[in-house]
Tab-separated table of N, CA and C in Angstrom:
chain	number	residue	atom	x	y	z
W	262	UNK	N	144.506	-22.904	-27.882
W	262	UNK	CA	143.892	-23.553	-29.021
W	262	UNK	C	144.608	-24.885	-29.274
W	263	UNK	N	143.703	-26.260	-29.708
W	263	UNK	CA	144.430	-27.588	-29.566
W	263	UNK	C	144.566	-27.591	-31.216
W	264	UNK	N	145.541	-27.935	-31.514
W	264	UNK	CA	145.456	-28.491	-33.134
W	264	UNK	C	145.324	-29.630	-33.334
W	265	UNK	N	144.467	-29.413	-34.314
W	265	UNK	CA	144.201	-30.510	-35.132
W	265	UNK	C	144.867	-30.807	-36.606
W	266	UNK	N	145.834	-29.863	-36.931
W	266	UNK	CA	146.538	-30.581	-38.048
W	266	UNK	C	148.343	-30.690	-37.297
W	267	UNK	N	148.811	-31.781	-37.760
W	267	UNK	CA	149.898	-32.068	-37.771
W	267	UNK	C	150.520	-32.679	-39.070
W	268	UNK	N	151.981	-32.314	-39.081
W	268	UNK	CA	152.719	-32.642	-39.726
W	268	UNK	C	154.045	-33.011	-39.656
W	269	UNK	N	154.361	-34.409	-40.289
W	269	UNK	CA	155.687	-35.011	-39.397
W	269	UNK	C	156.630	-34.806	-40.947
W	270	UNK	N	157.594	-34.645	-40.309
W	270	UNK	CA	158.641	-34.571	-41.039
W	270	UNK	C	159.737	-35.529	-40.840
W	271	UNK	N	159.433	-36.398	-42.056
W	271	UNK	CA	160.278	-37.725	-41.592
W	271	UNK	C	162.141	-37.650	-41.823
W	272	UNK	N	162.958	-37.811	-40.878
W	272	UNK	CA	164.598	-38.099	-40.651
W	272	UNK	C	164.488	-39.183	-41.223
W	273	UNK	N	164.224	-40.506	-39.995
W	273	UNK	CA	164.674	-41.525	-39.836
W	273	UNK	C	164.241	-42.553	-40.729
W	274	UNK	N	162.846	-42.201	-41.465
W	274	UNK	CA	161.862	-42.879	-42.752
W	274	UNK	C	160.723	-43.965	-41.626
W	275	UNK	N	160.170	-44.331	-41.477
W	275	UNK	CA	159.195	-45.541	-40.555
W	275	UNK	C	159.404	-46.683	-40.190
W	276	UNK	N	159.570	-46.771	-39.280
W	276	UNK	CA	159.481	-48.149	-38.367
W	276	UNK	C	158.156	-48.337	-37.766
W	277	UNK	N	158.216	-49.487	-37.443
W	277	UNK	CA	156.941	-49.937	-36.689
W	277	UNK	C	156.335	-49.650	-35.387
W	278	UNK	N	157.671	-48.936	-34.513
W	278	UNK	CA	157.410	-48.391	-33.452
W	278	UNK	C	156.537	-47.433	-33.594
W	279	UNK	N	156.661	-46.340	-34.883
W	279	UNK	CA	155.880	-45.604	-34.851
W	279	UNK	C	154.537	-45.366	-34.835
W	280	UNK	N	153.831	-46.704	-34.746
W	280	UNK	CA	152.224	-47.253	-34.787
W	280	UNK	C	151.762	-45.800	-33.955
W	281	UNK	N	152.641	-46.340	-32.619
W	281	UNK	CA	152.078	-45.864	-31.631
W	281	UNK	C	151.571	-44.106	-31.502
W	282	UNK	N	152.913	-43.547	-32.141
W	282	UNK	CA	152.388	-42.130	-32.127
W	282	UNK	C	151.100	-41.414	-33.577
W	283	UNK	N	150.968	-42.500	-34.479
W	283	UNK	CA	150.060	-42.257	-35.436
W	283	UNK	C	148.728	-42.481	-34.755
W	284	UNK	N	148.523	-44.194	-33.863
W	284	UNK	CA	147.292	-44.142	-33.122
W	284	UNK	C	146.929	-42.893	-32.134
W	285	UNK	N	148.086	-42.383	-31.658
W	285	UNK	CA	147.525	-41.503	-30.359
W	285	UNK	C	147.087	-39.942	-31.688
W	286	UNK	N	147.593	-39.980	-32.765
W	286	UNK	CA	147.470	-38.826	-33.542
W	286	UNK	C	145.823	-38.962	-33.657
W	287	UNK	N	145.079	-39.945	-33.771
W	287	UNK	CA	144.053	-40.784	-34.040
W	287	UNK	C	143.137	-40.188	-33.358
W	288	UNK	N	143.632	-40.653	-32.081
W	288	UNK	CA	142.725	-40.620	-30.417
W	288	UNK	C	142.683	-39.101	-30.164
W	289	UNK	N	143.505	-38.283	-30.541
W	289	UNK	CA	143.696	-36.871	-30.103
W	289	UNK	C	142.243	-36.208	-31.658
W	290	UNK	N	141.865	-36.757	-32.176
W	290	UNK	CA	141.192	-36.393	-33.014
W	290	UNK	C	141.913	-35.767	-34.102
W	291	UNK	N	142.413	-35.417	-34.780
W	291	UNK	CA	143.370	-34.538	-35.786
W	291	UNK	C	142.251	-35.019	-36.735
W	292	UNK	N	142.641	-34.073	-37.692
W	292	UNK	CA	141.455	-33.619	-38.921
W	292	UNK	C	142.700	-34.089	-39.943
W	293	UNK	N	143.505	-33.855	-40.126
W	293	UNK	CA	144.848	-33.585	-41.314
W	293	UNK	C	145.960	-34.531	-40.431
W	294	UNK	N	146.452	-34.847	-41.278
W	294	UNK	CA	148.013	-35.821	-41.185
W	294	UNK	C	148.787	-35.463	-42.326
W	295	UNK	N	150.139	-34.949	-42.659
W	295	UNK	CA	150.720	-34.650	-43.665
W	295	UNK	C	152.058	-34.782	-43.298
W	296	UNK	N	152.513	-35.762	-44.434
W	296	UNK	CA	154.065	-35.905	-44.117
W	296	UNK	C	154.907	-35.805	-45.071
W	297	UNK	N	155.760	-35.753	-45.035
W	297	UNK	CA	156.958	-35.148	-45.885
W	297	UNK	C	158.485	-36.000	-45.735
W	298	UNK	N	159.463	-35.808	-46.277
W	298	UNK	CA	160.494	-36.499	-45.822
W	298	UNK	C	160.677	-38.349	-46.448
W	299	UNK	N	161.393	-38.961	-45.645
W	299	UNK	CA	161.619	-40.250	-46.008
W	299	UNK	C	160.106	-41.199	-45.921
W	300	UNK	N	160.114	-41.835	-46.508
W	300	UNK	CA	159.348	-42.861	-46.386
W	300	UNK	C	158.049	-42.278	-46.123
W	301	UNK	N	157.608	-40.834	-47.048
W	301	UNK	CA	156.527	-40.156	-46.874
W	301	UNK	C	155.086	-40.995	-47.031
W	302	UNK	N	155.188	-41.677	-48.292
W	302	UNK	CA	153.967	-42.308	-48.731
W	302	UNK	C	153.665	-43.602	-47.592
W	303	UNK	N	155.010	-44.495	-47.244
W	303	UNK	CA	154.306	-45.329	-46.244
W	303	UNK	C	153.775	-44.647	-45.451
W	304	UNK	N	154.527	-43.893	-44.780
W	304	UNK	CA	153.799	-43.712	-43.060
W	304	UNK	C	152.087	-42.913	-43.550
W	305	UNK	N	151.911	-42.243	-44.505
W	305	UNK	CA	150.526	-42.067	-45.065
W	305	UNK	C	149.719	-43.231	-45.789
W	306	UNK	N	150.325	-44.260	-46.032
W	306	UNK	CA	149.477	-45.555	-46.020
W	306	UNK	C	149.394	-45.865	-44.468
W	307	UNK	N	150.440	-46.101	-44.039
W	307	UNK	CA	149.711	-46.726	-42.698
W	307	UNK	C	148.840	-45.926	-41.497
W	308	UNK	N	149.043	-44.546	-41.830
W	308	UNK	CA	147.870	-43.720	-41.008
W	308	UNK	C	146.396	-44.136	-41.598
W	309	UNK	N	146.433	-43.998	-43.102
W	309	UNK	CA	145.196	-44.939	-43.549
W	309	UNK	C	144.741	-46.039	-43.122
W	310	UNK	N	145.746	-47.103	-42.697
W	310	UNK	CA	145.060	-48.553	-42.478
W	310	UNK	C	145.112	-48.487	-40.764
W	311	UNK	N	145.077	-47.378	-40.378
W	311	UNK	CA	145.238	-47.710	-38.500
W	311	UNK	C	143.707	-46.389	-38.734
W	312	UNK	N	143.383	-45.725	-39.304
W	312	UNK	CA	142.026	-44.920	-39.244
W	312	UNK	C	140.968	-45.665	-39.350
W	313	UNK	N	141.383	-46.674	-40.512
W	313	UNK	CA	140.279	-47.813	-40.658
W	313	UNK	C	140.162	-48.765	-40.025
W	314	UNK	N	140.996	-49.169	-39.495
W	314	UNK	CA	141.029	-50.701	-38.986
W	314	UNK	C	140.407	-51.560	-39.552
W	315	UNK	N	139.315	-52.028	-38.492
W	315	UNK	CA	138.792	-53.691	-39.772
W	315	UNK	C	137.566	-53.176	-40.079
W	316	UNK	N	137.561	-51.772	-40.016
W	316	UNK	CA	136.253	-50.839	-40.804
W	316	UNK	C	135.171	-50.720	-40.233
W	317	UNK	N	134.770	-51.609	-38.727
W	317	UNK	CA	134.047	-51.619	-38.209
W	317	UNK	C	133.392	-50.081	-37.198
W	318	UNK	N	134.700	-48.770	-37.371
W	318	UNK	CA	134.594	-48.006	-36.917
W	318	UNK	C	135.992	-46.851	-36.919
W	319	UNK	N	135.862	-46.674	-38.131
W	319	UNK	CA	136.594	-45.650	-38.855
W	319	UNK	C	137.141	-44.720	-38.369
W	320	UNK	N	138.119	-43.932	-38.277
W	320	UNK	CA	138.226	-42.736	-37.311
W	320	UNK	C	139.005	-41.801	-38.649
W	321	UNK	N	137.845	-40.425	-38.490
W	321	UNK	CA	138.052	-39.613	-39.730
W	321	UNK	C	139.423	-38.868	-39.794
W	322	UNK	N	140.406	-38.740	-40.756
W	322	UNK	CA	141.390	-38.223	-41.112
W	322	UNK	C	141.485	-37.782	-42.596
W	323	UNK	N	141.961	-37.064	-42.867
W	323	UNK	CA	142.689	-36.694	-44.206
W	323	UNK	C	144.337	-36.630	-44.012
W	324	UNK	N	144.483	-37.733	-45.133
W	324	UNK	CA	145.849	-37.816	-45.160
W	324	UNK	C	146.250	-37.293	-46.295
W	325	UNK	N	148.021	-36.659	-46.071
W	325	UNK	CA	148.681	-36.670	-47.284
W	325	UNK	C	150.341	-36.795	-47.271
W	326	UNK	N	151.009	-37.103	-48.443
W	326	UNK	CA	151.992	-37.485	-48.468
W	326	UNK	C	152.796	-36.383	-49.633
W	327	UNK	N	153.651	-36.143	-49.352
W	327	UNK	CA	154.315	-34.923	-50.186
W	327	UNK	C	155.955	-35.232	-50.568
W	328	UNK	N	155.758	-36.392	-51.621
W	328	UNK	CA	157.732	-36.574	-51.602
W	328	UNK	C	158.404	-35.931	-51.930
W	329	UNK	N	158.016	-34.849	-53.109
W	329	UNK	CA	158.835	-34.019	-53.499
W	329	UNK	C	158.443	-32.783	-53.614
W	330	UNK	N	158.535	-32.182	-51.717
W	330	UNK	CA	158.020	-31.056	-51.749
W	330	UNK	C	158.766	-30.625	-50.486
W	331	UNK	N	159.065	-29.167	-50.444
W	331	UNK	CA	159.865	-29.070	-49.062
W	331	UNK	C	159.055	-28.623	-47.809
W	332	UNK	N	159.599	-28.434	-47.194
W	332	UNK	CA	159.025	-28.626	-44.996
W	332	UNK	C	158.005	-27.599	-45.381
W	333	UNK	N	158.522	-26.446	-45.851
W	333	UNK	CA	157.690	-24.657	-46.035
W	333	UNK	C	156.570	-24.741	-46.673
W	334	UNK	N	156.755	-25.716	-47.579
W	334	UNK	CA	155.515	-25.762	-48.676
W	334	UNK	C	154.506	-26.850	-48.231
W	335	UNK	N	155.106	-27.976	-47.731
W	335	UNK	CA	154.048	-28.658	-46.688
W	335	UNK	C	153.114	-28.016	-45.723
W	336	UNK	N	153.862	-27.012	-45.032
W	336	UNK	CA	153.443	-26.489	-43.694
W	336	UNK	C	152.377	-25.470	-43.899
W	337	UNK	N	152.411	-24.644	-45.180
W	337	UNK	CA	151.982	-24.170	-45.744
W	337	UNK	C	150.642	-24.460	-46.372
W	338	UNK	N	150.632	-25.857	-47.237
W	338	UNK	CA	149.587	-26.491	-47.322
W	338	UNK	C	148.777	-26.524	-46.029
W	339	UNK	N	149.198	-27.056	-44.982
W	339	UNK	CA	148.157	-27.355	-43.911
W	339	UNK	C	147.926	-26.707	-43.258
W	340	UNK	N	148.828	-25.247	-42.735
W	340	UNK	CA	148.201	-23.683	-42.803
W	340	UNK	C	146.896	-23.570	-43.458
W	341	UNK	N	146.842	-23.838	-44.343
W	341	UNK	CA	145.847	-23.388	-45.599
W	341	UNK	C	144.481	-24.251	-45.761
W	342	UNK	N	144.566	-25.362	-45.770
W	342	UNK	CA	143.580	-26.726	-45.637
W	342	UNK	C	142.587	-26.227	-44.377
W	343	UNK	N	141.735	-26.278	-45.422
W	343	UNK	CA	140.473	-25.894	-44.332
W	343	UNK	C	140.243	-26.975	-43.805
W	344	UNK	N	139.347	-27.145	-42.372
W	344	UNK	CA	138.722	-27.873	-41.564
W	344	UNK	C	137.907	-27.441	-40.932
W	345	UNK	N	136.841	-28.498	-39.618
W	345	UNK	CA	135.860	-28.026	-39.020
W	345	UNK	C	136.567	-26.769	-38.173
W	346	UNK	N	137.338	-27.191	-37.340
W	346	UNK	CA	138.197	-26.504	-36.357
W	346	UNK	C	138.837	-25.176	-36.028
W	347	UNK	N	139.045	-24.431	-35.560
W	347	UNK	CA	140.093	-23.667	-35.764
W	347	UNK	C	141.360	-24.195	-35.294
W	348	UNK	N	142.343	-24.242	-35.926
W	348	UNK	CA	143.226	-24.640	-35.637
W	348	UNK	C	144.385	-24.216	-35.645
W	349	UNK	N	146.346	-24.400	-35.316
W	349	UNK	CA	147.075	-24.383	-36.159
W	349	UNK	C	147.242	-25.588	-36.733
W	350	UNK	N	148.936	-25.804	-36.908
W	350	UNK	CA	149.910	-26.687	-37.014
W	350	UNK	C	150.664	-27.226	-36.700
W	351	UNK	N	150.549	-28.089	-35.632
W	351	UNK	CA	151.729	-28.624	-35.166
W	351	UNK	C	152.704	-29.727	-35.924
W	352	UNK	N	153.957	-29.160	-35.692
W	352	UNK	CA	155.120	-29.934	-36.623
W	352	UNK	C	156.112	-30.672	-35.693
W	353	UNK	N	156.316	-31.935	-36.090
W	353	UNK	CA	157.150	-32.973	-35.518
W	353	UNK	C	158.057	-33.649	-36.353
W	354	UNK	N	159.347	-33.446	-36.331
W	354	UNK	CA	160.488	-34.189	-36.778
W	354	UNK	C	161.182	-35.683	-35.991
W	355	UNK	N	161.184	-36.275	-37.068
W	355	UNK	CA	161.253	-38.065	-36.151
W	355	UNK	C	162.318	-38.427	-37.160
């Protein structure tokens, strides 16, 4: 089974390098994006502005950002968050 929700758990908080693994989060189709940790709310703004681009062709996500909430209760949420899919959760620490 491929998942379609992920959730990063931010160490290091966002850099710009990280474009790259939010676009491929993109391309892999994911339904859910949910992050937690440092610099939670950017890296969930910028999954927003790389879904949209210049709007000409949107690529569907639900994002969320969780600053003051821990890994269990995140993971939990997106356990839970329905979608088309069956899915799990895959979790990534950066």
């Amino acid at each position: 089974m491929q998942n379609y929700k992920f959730v990063l758990v931010s160490v290091s908080g966002y850099k710009k390098e990280h474009d790259k693994l939010l676009k491929s989060l993109l391309n892999q189709k994911n339904e859910l994006f949910c992050v937690v940790g440092k610099d939670c709310e950017v890296w969930e703004e910028i999954m927003d502005e790389l879904s949209v681009g210049d709007g000409s062709n949107p690529l569907p996500i639900t994002t969320t950002s969780h600053p003051d909430e821990s890994i269990t209760d995140v993971i939990g949420f997106a356990q839970m968050f329905k979608i088309e899919k069956e899915s799990g959760v895959e979790v990534v620490r950066i």
